Coordinates of C-alpha atoms in Angstrom, one line a residue:
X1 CA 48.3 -9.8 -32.0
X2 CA 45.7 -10.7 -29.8
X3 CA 42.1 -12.1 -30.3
X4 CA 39.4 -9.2 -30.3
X5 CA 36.7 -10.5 -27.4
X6 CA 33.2 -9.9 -27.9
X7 CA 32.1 -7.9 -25.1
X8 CA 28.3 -8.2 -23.9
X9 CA 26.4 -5.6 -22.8
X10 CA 24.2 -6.1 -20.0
X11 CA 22.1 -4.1 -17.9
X12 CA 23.5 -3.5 -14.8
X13 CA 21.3 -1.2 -13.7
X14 CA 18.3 -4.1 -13.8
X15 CA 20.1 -7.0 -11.9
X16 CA 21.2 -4.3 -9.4
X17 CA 17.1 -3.6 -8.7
X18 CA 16.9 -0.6 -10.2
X19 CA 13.5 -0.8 -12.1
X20 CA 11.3 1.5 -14.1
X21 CA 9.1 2.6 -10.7
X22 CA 12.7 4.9 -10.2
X23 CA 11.3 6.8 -13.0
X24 CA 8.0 7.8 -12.4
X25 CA 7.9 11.2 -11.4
X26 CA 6.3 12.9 -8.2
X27 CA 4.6 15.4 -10.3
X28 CA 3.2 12.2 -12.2
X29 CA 1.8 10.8 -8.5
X30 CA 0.6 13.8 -7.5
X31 CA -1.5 14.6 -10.6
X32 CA -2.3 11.6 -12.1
X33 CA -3.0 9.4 -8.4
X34 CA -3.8 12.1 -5.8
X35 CA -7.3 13.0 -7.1
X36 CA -8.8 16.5 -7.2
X37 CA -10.8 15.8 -3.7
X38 CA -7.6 14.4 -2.6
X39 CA -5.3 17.3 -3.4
X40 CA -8.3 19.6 -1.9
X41 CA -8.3 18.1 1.0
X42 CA -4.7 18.8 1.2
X43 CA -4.5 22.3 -0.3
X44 CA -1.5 23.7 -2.4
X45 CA 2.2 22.3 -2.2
X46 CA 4.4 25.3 -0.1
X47 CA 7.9 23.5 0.0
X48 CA 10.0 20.3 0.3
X49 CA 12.4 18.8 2.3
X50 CA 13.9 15.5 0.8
X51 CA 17.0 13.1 1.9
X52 CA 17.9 9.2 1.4
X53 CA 17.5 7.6 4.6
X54 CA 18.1 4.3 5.9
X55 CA 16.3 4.1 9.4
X56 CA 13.0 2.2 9.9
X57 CA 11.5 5.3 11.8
X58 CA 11.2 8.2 9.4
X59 CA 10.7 11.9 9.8
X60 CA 7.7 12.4 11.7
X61 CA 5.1 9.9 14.1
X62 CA 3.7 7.4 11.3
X63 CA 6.2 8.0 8.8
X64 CA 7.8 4.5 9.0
X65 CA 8.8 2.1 7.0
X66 CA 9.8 -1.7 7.8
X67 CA 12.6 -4.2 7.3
X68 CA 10.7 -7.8 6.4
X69 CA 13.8 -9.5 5.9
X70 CA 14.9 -8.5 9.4
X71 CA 18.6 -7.6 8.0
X72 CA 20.9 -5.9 10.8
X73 CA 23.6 -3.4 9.8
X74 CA 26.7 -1.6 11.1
X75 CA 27.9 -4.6 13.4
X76 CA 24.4 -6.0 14.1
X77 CA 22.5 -2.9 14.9
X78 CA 18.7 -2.8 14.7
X79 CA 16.5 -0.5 13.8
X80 CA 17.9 -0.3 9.7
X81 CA 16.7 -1.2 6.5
X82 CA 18.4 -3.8 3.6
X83 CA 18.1 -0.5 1.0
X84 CA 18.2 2.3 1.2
X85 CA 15.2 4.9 0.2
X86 CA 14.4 8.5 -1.0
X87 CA 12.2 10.8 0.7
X88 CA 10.9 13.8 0.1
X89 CA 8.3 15.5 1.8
X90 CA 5.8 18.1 0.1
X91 CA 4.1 20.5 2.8
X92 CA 1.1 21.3 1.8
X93 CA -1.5 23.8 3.1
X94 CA -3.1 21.4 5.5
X95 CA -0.8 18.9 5.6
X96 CA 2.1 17.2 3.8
X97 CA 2.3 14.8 0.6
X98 CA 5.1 12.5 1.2
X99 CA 6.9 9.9 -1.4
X100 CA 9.3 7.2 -0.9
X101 CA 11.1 5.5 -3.7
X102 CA 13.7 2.4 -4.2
X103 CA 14.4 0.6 -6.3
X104 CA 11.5 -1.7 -7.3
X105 CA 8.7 0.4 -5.6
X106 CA 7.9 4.2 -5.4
X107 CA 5.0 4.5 -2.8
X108 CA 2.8 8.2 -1.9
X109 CA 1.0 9.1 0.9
X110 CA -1.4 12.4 2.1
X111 CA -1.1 13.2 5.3
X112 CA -4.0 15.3 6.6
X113 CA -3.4 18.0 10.1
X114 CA -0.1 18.8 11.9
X115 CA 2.2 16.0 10.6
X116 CA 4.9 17.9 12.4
X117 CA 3.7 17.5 15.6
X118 CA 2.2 14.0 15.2
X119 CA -1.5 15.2 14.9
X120 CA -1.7 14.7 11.3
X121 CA -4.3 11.4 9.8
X122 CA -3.2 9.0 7.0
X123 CA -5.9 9.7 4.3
X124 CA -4.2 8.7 1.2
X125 CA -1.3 6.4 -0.1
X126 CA -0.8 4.8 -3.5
X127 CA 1.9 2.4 -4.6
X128 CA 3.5 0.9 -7.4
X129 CA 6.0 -2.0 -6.7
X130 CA 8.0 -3.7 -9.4
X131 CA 7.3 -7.5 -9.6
X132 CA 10.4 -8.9 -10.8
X133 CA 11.6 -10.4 -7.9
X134 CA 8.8 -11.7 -6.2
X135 CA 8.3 -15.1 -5.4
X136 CA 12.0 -14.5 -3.6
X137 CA 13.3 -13.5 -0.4
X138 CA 14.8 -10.9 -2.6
X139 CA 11.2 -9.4 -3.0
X140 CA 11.2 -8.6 0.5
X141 CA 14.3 -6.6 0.8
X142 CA 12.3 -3.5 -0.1
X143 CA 11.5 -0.7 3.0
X144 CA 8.1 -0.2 1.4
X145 CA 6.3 -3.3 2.0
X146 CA 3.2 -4.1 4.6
X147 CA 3.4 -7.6 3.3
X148 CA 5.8 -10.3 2.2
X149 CA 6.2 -11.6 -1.2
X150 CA 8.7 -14.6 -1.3
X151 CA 6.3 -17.6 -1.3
X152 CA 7.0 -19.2 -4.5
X153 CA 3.3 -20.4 -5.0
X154 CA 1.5 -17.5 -3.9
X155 CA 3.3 -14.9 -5.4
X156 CA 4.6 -16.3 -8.5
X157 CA 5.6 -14.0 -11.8
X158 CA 2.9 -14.3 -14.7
X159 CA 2.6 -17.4 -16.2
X160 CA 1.1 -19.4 -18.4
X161 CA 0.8 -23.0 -17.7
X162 CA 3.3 -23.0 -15.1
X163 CA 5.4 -21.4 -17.4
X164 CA 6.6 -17.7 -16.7
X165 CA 6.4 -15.0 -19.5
X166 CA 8.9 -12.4 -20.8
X167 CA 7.1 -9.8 -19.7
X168 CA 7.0 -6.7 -16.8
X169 CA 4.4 -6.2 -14.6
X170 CA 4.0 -3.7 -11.2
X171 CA 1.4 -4.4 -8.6
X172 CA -0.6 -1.5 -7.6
X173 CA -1.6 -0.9 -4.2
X174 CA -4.4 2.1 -2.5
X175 CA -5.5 3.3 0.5
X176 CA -8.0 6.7 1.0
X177 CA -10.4 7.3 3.6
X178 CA -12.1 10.6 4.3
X179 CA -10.7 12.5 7.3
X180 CA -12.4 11.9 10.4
X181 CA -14.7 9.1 9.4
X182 CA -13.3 6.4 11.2
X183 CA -15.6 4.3 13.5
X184 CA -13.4 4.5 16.5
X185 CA -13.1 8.8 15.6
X186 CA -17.1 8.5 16.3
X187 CA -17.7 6.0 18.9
X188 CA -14.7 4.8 20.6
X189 CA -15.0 1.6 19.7
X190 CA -11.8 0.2 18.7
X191 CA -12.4 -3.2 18.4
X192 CA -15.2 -2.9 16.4
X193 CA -13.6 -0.3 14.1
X194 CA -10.8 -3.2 14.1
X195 CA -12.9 -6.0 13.3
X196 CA -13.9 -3.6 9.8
X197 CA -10.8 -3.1 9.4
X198 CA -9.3 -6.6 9.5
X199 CA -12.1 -8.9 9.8
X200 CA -10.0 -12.4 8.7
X201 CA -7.9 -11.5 12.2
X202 CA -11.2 -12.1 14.3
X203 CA -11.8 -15.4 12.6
X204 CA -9.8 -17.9 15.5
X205 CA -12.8 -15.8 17.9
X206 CA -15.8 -16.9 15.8
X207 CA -18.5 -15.9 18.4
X208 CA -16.7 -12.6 18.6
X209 CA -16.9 -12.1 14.8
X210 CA -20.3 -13.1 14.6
X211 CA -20.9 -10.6 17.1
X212 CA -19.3 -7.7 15.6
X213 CA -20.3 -9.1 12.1
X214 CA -23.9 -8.6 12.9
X215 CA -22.5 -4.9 14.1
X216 CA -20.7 -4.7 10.3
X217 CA -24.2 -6.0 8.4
X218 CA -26.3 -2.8 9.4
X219 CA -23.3 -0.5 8.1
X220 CA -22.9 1.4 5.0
X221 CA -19.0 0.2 5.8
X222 CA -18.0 -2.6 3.7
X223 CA -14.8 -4.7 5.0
X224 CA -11.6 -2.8 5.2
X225 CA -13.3 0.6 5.1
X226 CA -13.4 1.5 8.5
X227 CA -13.3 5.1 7.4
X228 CA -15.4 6.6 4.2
X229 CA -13.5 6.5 1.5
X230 CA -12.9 9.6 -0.8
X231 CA -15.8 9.7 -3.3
X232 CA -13.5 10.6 -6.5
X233 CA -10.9 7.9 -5.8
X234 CA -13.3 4.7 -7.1
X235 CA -13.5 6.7 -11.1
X236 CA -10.1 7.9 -11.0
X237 CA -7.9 5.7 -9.9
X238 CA -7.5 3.2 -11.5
X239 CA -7.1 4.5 -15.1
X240 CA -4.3 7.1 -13.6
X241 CA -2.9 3.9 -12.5
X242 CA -2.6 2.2 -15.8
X243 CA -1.5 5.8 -17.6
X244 CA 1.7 6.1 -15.2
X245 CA 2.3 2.3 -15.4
X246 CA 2.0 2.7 -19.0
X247 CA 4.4 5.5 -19.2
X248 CA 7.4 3.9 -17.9
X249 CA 6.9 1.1 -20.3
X250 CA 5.0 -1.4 -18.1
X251 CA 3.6 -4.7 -20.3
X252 CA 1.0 -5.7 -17.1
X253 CA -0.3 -3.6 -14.1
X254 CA -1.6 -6.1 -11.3
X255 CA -3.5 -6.2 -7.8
X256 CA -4.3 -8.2 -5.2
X257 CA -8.2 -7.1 -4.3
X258 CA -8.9 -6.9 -0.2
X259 CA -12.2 -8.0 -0.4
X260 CA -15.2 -8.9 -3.3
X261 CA -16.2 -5.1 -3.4
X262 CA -12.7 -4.4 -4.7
X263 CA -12.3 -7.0 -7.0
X264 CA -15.5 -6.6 -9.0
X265 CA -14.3 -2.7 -8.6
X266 CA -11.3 -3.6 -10.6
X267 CA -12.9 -6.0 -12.9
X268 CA -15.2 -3.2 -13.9
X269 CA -11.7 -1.4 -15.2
X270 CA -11.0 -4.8 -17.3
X271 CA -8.8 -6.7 -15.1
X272 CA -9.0 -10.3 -14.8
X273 CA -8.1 -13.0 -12.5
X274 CA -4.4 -14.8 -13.3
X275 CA -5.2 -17.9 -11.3
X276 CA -8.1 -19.9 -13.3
X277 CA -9.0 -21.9 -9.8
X278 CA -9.4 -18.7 -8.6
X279 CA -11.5 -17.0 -11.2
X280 CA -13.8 -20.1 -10.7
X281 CA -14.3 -19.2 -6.5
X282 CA -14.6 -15.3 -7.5
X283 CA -17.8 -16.7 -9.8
X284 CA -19.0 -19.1 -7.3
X285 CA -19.3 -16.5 -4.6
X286 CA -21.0 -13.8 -7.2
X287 CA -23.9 -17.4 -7.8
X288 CA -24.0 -17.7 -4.0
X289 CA -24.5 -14.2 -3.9
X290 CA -27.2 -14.4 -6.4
X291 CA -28.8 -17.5 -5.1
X292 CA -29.2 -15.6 -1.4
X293 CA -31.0 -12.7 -3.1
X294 CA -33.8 -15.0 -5.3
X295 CA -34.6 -16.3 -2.1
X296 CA -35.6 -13.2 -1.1
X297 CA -32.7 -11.2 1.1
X298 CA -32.1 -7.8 -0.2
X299 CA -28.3 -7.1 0.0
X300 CA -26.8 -3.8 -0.2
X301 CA -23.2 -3.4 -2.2
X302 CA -21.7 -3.4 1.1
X303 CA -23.3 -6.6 2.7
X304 CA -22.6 -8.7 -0.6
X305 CA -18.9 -8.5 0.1
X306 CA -19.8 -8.8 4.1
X307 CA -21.2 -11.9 2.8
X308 CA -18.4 -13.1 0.9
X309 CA -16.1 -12.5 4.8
X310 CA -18.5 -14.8 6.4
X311 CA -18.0 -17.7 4.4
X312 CA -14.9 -18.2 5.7
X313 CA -16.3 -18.6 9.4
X314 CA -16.4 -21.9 11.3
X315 CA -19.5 -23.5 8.8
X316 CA -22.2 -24.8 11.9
X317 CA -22.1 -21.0 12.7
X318 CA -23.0 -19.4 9.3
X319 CA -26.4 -18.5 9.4
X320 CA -28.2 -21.0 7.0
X321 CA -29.8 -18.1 4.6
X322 CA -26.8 -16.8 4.4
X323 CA -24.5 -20.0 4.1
X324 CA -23.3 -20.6 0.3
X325 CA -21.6 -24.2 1.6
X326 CA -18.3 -24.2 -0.5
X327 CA -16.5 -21.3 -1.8
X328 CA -14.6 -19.3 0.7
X329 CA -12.8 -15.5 -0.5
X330 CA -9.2 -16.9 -1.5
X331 CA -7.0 -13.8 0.3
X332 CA -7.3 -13.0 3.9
X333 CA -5.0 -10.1 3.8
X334 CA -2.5 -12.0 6.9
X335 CA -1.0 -14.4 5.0
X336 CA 0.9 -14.4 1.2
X337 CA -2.2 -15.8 -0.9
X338 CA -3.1 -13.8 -2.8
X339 CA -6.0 -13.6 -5.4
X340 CA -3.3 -11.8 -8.4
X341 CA -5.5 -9.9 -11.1
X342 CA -3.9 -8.4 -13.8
X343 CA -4.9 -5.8 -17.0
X344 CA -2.5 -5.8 -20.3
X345 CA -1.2 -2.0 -20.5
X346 CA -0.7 -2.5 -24.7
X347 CA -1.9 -4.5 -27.5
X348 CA 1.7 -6.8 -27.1
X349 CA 0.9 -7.5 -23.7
X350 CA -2.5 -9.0 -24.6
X351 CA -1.5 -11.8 -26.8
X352 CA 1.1 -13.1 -24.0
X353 CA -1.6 -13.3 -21.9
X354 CA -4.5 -15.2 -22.9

């Protein structure tokens, strides 16, 4: 008679990449993300259309997606992604709410006008990407990236003392502008509404940044909004965030803030920095910050994070009142450092994390 063996369970469904983003829900997205201004602005859902595809270009102009790792299929064809995605598209009164899912991200967008005829504006997108792989070129593999995640420094897993903890976490990601609002919509000026846009891409043309900076300082734009953003978005967010992340059993929910505005924005919800070094430059620009208005400049929100860009300009040509001489903003949104925050989603999660 033979020896019983003592089979293991595992979970297949984990190592393959299937994480818990697969199970939040679109009516969770569109309730809980899209806020009421947002779904407004969109009006009522009328139907759906929805389909796996596997194709970098998706249904209609702007609906792409992109292939980071630069894998080639079917005999070394271009032009298709590692994995595969879901997509189904909403149409909505004036326009269409469209969500793409794999299996470590599920990512929404609101398309405002004629998406059907390529007239439609991105106003909206939201994202939640599993972070279990990052740190890998494994992490890149996903259709639904604008960035990659493989550096092993930069985009490490929690840890603690170099030492990673047994614990999930999903990085959120945002984007909302008001329709019409953006600069080059209103003046025609597309590198300046570039430079707000991406402002750490004009920095090997200092004299041209300090140019279009000086544009930027009179603005009520602060970096990266080169639109208005949607007034409801800032108090609602987040907390739908944390309640979705929370619901598929999440122990962290992370981000990797633009630009100072956004950071203290998300520090305001109780996220802190992971990275102690970095914690320290995020406090040392907030003293600068302080230092520049006791001697006498009066920043508005916007310019204070304006501020916080300039630093990183060639040093002889930062103007001296405005010069902090040290810290410089530790992510300019080209490369993979990133300044990781992070917020415990339950009691557990806290004391993992000190």
């Amino acid at each position: 008679m033979s020896r019983k063996f003592n089979f293991q369970r595992f979970n297949v469904l984990e190592s393959l990449g299937i994480t818990p983003t697969t199970l939040i829900t679109d009516e969770q997205i569109w309730i809980d993300l899209f806020t009421p201004m947002t779904r407004a602005l969109l009006g009522d859902i009328l139907d759906f259309t929805r389909g796996t595809r596997e194709d970098v270009e998706g249904e209609f102009p702007g609906d792409r997606v992109s292939n980071l790792n630069n894998h080639l299929l079917y005999g070394g064809k271009s032009g298709f992604v590692r994995m595969p995605y879901h997509e189904t598209i909403y149409r909505t009164a004036n326009g269409a709410f469209v969500v793409k899912r794999d299996g470590v991200k599920v990512k929404a967008f609101g398309w405002f006008g004629d998406y059907k005829k390529g007239k439609a504006e991105l106003i909206f997108m939201c994202a939640l990407r599993d972070r279990r792989f990052d740190g890998t070129k494994r992490a890149n593999d996903t259709a639904l990236l604008d960035f990659e995640f493989d550096d092993p420094k930069y985009n490490s897993r929690l840890s603690v003392n170099g030492k990673a903890i047994e614990a999930s976490a999903v990085e959120l990601s945002a984007y909302c502008f008001m329709p019409g609002s953006r600069i080059v919509d209103a003046s025609g000026d597309a590198e300046f509404d570039q430079f707000v846009e991406k402002p750490f891409t004009f920095l090997d043309r200092p004299e041209l940044f300090l140019k279009l900076f000086n544009r930027a300082w009179t603005t009520k734009r602060s970096p990266g909004q080169n639109s208005n953003p949607i007034p409801d978005v800032s108090k609602l967010l987040l907390p739908g965030f944390a309640r979705v992340a929370k619901s598929v059993g999440y122990d962290f929910i992370q981000n990797a803030p633009s630009h100072y505005h956004v950071a203290m924005w998300t520090l305001a919800f109780g996220y802190s920095c992971v990275d102690p070094a970095q914690a320290k430059i995020v406090g040392e620009l907030a003293e600068g910050i302080k230092r520049i208005k006791a001697a006498g400049a009066t920043l508005t929100r916007q310019q204070e994070s304006w501020v916080c860009v300039l630093q990183s300009l060639r040093e002889d040509l930062i103007p001296e009142e405005l010069n902090m001489h040290g810290p410089k903003w530790p992510q300019d949104n080209i490369g993979q450092q990133n300044l990781w925050m992070y917020q415990p989603l339950h009691d557990a999660a806290k004391k993992l994390f000190p």
